[in-house]
C-alpha cells in the first residue's frame, strides 16, 4: 500500500502536471496586483512566499484538510448524540441533570423515538440551509476563489458545531427546535458540503485532465481515513473519559486547519487586477451578473445525462444518514450496544476495507481499459460500469441489514455495503465528463444542491421508518434499510439510461496517459 500511495501525489519528482502543463502563473503573485496599494502588495508577497506551488504537495495538503474535517465530523457525531440522548432521558425520568442515569435506561421507545424525530428535523433543517446556500456559494467560489470560500464555510462549521454543546453545557432544557437551530449557522459559508466542494475544486484546478480523478481518489483517501480515526477515537474517549472530551478535541483541531491554509495558494486563476476592476462595478450590475451565473449553473441540468447521473449524489446523504445516526441508534436499540461501542462499527475493520478498495480501484480499472485485455472498455464505460457495480453492493448490503435479526448478519451486511463505498468518487468522475473545466465549481454546487434534496427526503423518511419499526416490531424494524434499498435501486435504474459523452474516446491513448500516478482515469479525461 505504501508504495502505491507514493506515486504522483507524494513524490515531488512526479508532479501532478507535466512540465508543459504546469503553469505557475495560475496562482496569484504580487506582480498580478498592478494598481494595488504598496502595502497590499507587500502583504501579498509575504503571504505567497510561504505557499507551496507544486501540485503534488497541494493535493497532499488538501487530503490532510479532508482528513481533519472528516475526523472532526465523525468524532463529533456520536458524542453529541449521546449527550442529547442523556438530556432527553433526564427529561423523561424527571431527574436533575446532575444525577447520572444508566445509558441502558435511555433505550426506552419514548426516548429513542424522540431522538429519531430530532434526526429527521435536523436533516430537514440542514437541507434547507443547503438549498439556500450551496449554489450561491459555489458561484462565489468561481468568482472570488476557492480558499476564501472554504475559510468562510469552515467558520460556519465551527460555530454551528458549537451550538448544541453550548446549550447542554449551560444546562438548558433540550428542545428539538432549539437544538436543530444550530444548523442555521451553516448559512455562514454553506457548511460542510461547500467546504468539501471547495477542496474538490482546488484539486481539479491544479490537476491535468489525465490526473483529475486520481486527485479525487486521494481526497477520498483522506476522507475515509477520517471516518476510520474519528469514530475510533470518539469510542475510546467516551468509554475512558466522557462524551465531552472528544467534542473538545474537535475544536482543538481548528487551529491546525487554519495553519494548513497558510501554505495553500489560491488555485483559481484569477488576476487581482481584474478582481479589483470587478469590485468597482455598481451593485446592480453585480446582482445581474450573479443572476446570469445562476442560470448558467441551472442550465447544466438541461443535459439529460447530467440529470440522471445526479441520482448518485441524491443518494449519498441518504446513505450517510443511514450509516451514521440511523445505524448507531438502530444497533444501540436492537442489539444492546452502548453508543460508545457502536462507534467502532464506523472504524476498523470496515474503514480499513474502504481504504483498501480506494487503493485497489485504479488497478481494477486497468483491467477494463487494457487494450490487450478482454474488456476493451472506454474510460467512460469503465467509470459507469464500476459505479453500477458499487451500487449493486450497496443494494445487497442494505437488504441484508434489513432482514437481519442478529448482529452477525447485520455486520455481514455492513461489509457488503462497504464494498460499494467508492460510489461517490466514481459518480463524480462520471458527471464531470459532461462539463467544461471552468464550470467545475458550478457543477459541484449543483451536486451539493442535490445532496440537500436527498437529505430533506431521506432524513425524515428514515426517522419515520425507524419509528414505524419501534411500534410494529418484528421484520418492520428493518424498514429503514428497505427504504435505503429502494433509493439505491432508483439510482441504479437512472444510470441505466446514461449515455456516453459526445467526446472522442481512445482506449489505447488513454492507456498511454495511464503510465503514471495511481493509473485511475475518469471519463472527465476524455477530451
XYZ file of C-alpha atoms in Angstrom, residues 130-505:
376
model
C -28.075 23.599 1.719
C -30.783 24.639 -0.748
C -30.344 28.275 0.205
C -26.542 28.351 0.261
C -24.962 25.577 -1.837
C -25.316 27.037 -5.318
C -24.687 30.709 -4.404
C -21.512 29.790 -2.546
C -20.469 27.566 -5.456
C -20.770 30.581 -7.751
C -18.882 32.683 -5.204
C -16.013 30.178 -5.225
C -15.767 30.626 -9.008
C -15.625 34.397 -8.621
C -13.510 35.210 -5.556
C -11.580 31.964 -5.229
C -11.717 28.576 -3.524
C -9.633 29.461 -0.493
C -11.694 32.377 0.896
C -14.883 30.408 0.222
C -13.502 27.448 2.160
C -12.465 29.678 5.080
C -15.942 31.181 5.265
C -17.555 27.731 5.184
C -15.247 26.388 7.859
C -16.002 29.303 10.182
C -19.708 28.486 9.836
C -18.983 24.820 10.592
C -17.098 25.665 13.794
C -19.862 27.978 15.031
C -22.607 25.508 14.088
C -20.845 22.620 15.814
C -20.507 24.704 18.957
C -24.208 25.481 19.339
C -25.577 22.210 20.781
C -22.661 21.648 23.217
C -23.128 25.212 24.440
C -26.808 24.612 25.153
C -26.067 21.384 27.000
C -23.170 22.906 28.925
C -25.284 25.743 30.327
C -27.982 23.236 31.362
C -30.704 24.425 29.002
C -33.740 22.127 28.764
C -33.286 20.206 25.491
C -35.794 21.428 22.956
C -35.797 19.953 19.457
C -36.321 23.341 17.718
C -33.610 24.913 19.868
C -31.080 22.143 19.220
C -31.571 21.990 15.444
C -31.491 25.789 15.115
C -27.709 25.493 15.284
C -27.840 24.368 11.652
C -28.698 27.955 10.708
C -25.089 28.897 11.440
C -24.121 26.842 8.383
C -25.601 29.677 6.339
C -22.230 31.283 7.057
C -20.328 29.850 4.112
C -22.645 26.946 3.303
C -21.422 24.357 5.806
C -19.691 21.032 5.193
C -20.890 20.473 1.576
C -19.474 23.787 0.384
C -16.210 23.222 2.288
C -15.792 19.793 0.688
C -16.670 21.153 -2.757
C -14.045 23.879 -2.391
C -11.399 21.242 -1.656
C -12.504 19.158 -4.633
C -12.493 22.242 -6.852
C -8.957 23.116 -5.733
C -7.827 19.597 -6.614
C -9.483 19.924 -10.016
C -7.900 23.344 -10.634
C -4.333 22.115 -10.304
C -4.836 18.700 -11.933
C -4.269 17.863 -15.551
C -7.070 16.072 -17.379
C -5.294 12.720 -17.080
C -4.907 13.013 -13.299
C -8.172 14.635 -12.223
C -9.976 11.566 -10.928
C -6.778 10.426 -9.201
C -6.891 13.668 -7.236
C -10.478 12.907 -6.252
C -9.377 9.478 -5.064
C -6.631 10.951 -2.901
C -9.104 13.351 -1.333
C -11.419 10.393 -0.787
C -8.497 8.606 0.840
C -8.203 11.486 3.313
C -11.951 11.478 3.947
C -12.096 7.730 4.508
C -9.099 7.931 6.835
C -11.110 10.455 8.844
C -14.023 8.049 9.074
C -11.572 5.496 10.465
C -9.841 7.736 13.001
C -12.803 9.845 14.175
C -15.228 7.174 15.444
C -12.399 5.063 16.864
C -11.085 7.965 18.953
C -14.597 9.002 19.946
C -15.447 5.500 21.170
C -12.289 5.171 23.253
C -12.589 8.650 24.767
C -16.290 8.228 25.530
C -15.613 4.996 27.416
C -12.405 6.105 29.166
C -13.154 9.778 29.858
C -16.547 11.241 28.886
C -18.535 12.275 25.780
C -17.366 15.846 26.360
C -13.693 15.131 25.728
C -13.914 14.180 22.010
C -16.066 17.268 21.435
C -13.296 19.356 22.993
C -10.787 17.746 20.615
C -12.959 18.676 17.632
C -12.489 22.359 18.410
C -8.814 21.810 19.237
C -8.297 20.735 15.604
C -9.427 24.137 14.306
C -6.034 25.933 14.629
C -4.363 23.152 12.610
C -6.849 23.643 9.768
C -6.097 27.364 9.585
C -2.376 26.586 9.852
C -2.510 24.394 6.740
C -4.417 27.079 4.854
C -1.416 29.401 5.253
C 0.593 27.115 2.950
C -2.122 26.661 0.314
C -2.241 29.070 -2.623
C -5.398 30.249 -4.311
C -5.829 27.767 -7.152
C -8.458 29.639 -9.153
C -6.683 31.512 -11.965
C -7.946 34.976 -11.046
C -5.868 38.085 -11.683
C -6.013 40.508 -8.777
C -6.216 43.450 -11.120
C -9.310 42.042 -12.787
C -10.860 41.337 -9.401
C -10.220 44.935 -8.372
C -11.949 46.185 -11.509
C -14.940 43.959 -10.806
C -15.186 45.344 -7.290
C -15.705 48.777 -8.818
C -18.855 47.669 -10.654
C -22.214 49.024 -9.436
C -24.126 46.760 -7.091
C -26.996 46.309 -9.591
C -24.505 45.108 -12.194
C -23.114 42.581 -9.723
C -26.633 41.318 -8.958
C -27.405 40.916 -12.664
C -24.132 39.070 -13.210
C -24.863 36.763 -10.267
C -28.322 36.053 -11.719
C -26.801 35.173 -15.070
C -24.325 32.823 -13.443
C -27.139 31.166 -11.506
C -28.995 30.487 -14.753
C -25.802 29.120 -16.328
C -25.453 26.710 -13.433
C -29.063 25.560 -13.636
C -28.753 25.150 -17.403
C -26.291 22.337 -16.771
C -29.302 20.244 -15.754
C -30.704 20.559 -19.279
C -28.218 17.845 -20.161
C -30.208 14.670 -19.501
C -27.045 12.684 -18.767
C -26.018 15.122 -16.026
C -29.507 14.990 -14.545
C -29.536 11.177 -14.495
C -26.002 10.971 -13.104
C -27.033 13.263 -10.265
C -29.093 10.392 -8.839
C -25.867 9.094 -7.307
C -25.428 12.327 -5.351
C -29.092 12.461 -4.357
C -28.406 9.070 -2.787
C -25.204 9.972 -0.903
C -26.718 11.944 2.029
C -29.314 9.188 2.500
C -26.539 6.598 2.709
C -24.563 8.768 5.121
C -27.557 9.398 7.363
C -28.401 5.688 7.362
C -24.831 4.535 8.034
C -24.218 7.086 10.782
C -27.021 8.296 13.049
C -29.645 5.715 11.990
C -27.217 2.793 12.233
C -25.831 3.957 15.578
C -29.320 4.279 17.054
C -30.501 1.026 15.427
C -27.632 -1.097 16.779
C -27.823 0.523 20.201
C -31.585 -0.040 20.451
C -31.987 -3.531 18.993
C -28.670 -5.222 19.751
C -27.991 -3.727 23.203
C -24.730 -1.938 22.386
C -23.758 1.318 24.092
C -23.296 4.322 21.823
C -19.558 4.257 22.521
C -19.422 0.644 21.329
C -21.376 1.427 18.166
C -18.712 3.971 17.208
C -16.372 1.061 16.497
C -18.681 -0.033 13.674
C -17.650 3.133 11.816
C -13.928 2.459 12.262
C -11.715 -0.616 11.765
C -12.049 -3.048 10.176
C -14.715 -1.557 7.853
C -12.858 1.694 7.261
C -9.664 -0.242 6.527
C -11.631 -2.232 3.940
C -12.846 1.079 2.469
C -9.256 2.305 2.213
C -8.192 -0.898 0.507
C -11.000 -0.507 -2.025
C -9.901 3.030 -2.887
C -6.283 1.928 -3.275
C -7.195 -1.162 -5.317
C -9.756 0.584 -7.542
C -7.214 2.067 -10.014
C -5.645 -1.344 -10.513
C -9.054 -2.913 -11.063
C -9.898 -0.146 -13.532
C -6.858 -1.038 -15.663
C -8.320 -4.474 -16.284
C -11.326 -2.937 -18.028
C -9.359 -0.451 -20.180
C -6.318 -2.577 -21.011
C -6.058 -2.542 -24.850
C -4.599 -6.054 -24.750
C -7.243 -7.398 -22.379
C -10.652 -8.913 -22.978
C -12.894 -5.998 -21.962
C -11.522 -3.093 -24.084
C -13.806 -0.537 -22.433
C -13.514 3.190 -22.945
C -12.689 5.300 -19.911
C -16.279 6.484 -19.539
C -17.719 2.977 -19.940
C -15.335 1.737 -17.287
C -16.324 4.525 -14.875
C -20.044 3.987 -15.188
C -19.686 0.192 -15.013
C -17.761 0.443 -11.738
C -20.384 2.870 -10.408
C -23.167 0.399 -11.177
C -21.238 -2.457 -9.548
C -20.746 -0.321 -6.438
C -24.471 0.402 -6.298
C -25.223 -3.326 -6.506
C -23.004 -3.947 -3.475
C -24.803 -1.159 -1.605
C -28.178 -2.650 -2.535
C -27.234 -6.146 -1.368
C -25.805 -4.779 1.893
C -28.936 -2.745 2.665
C -31.176 -5.771 2.130
C -29.024 -7.936 4.401
C -29.185 -5.267 7.115
C -32.956 -5.003 6.761
C -33.563 -8.721 7.120
C -31.055 -9.202 9.945
C -32.420 -10.218 13.320
C -28.971 -10.878 14.803
C -25.886 -8.682 14.955
C -23.771 -11.159 12.923
C -25.983 -10.894 9.839
C -26.126 -7.126 10.253
C -22.325 -6.964 10.291
C -22.176 -9.073 7.127
C -24.479 -6.520 5.513
C -22.143 -3.724 6.594
C -19.182 -5.492 4.987
C -21.070 -5.963 1.712
C -22.135 -2.296 1.747
C -18.536 -1.231 2.280
C -17.588 -2.939 -0.993
C -19.678 -0.246 -2.694
C -18.203 2.634 -0.728
C -16.388 4.166 -3.735
C -19.685 5.155 -5.359
C -19.264 8.881 -4.670
C -15.833 9.474 -6.309
C -16.838 7.195 -9.197
C -20.061 9.139 -9.688
C -18.151 12.424 -9.527
C -15.796 11.179 -12.247
C -18.779 10.222 -14.434
C -20.658 13.506 -14.162
C -17.514 15.639 -14.608
C -17.244 14.229 -18.129
C -20.162 16.405 -19.247
C -18.891 19.869 -18.256
C -16.024 22.165 -19.178
C -13.286 22.735 -16.552
C -14.398 26.322 -15.899
C -17.822 25.047 -14.837
C -16.492 22.609 -12.250
C -17.472 24.596 -9.157
C -20.926 25.264 -10.569
C -21.363 21.550 -11.139
C -20.237 20.813 -7.586
C -22.660 23.458 -6.337
C -25.441 21.585 -8.095
C -24.193 18.359 -6.533
C -24.460 19.994 -3.115
C -27.965 21.110 -4.017
C -28.912 17.523 -4.883
C -27.293 16.418 -1.628
C -29.618 18.682 0.300
C -32.706 17.449 -1.547
C -31.638 13.898 -0.777
C -31.196 14.793 2.872
C -34.539 16.609 3.055
C -36.317 13.493 1.801
C -34.115 10.759 3.244
C -33.668 12.151 6.769
C -37.369 12.450 7.670
C -38.171 9.211 5.812
C -35.567 7.267 7.782
C -36.803 8.815 11.041
C -40.405 7.883 10.165
C -39.427 4.321 9.193
C -37.406 3.890 12.406
C -40.429 4.926 14.486
C -42.653 2.534 12.484
C -40.221 -0.250 13.369
C -40.370 0.724 17.042
C -44.137 0.433 17.101
C -44.695 -2.664 14.921
C -41.611 -4.722 15.859
C -40.637 -7.928 14.023
C -39.450 -7.556 10.433
C -40.776 -3.992 10.409
C -37.784 -2.896 12.456
C -35.633 -3.313 9.309
C -37.809 -0.795 7.436
C -35.082 1.938 7.389
C -32.794 -0.365 5.399
C -35.550 -1.344 2.969
C -36.123 2.385 2.393
C -32.409 2.812 1.688
C -32.505 -0.151 -0.712
C -35.357 1.473 -2.660
C -33.356 4.700 -3.087
C -30.321 2.705 -4.265
C -32.444 0.842 -6.797
C -33.790 4.160 -8.153
C -30.226 5.488 -8.622
C -29.177 2.270 -10.364
C -32.116 2.477 -12.766
C -31.262 6.115 -13.552
C -27.690 5.171 -14.509
C -29.010 2.572 -16.966
C -30.186 5.449 -19.174
C -26.934 7.457 -19.100
C -25.179 7.604 -22.485
C -21.562 8.321 -23.407
C -20.499 11.984 -23.532
C -20.132 13.415 -27.006
C -16.363 13.395 -26.841
C -13.868 11.219 -28.694
C -12.567 8.267 -26.777
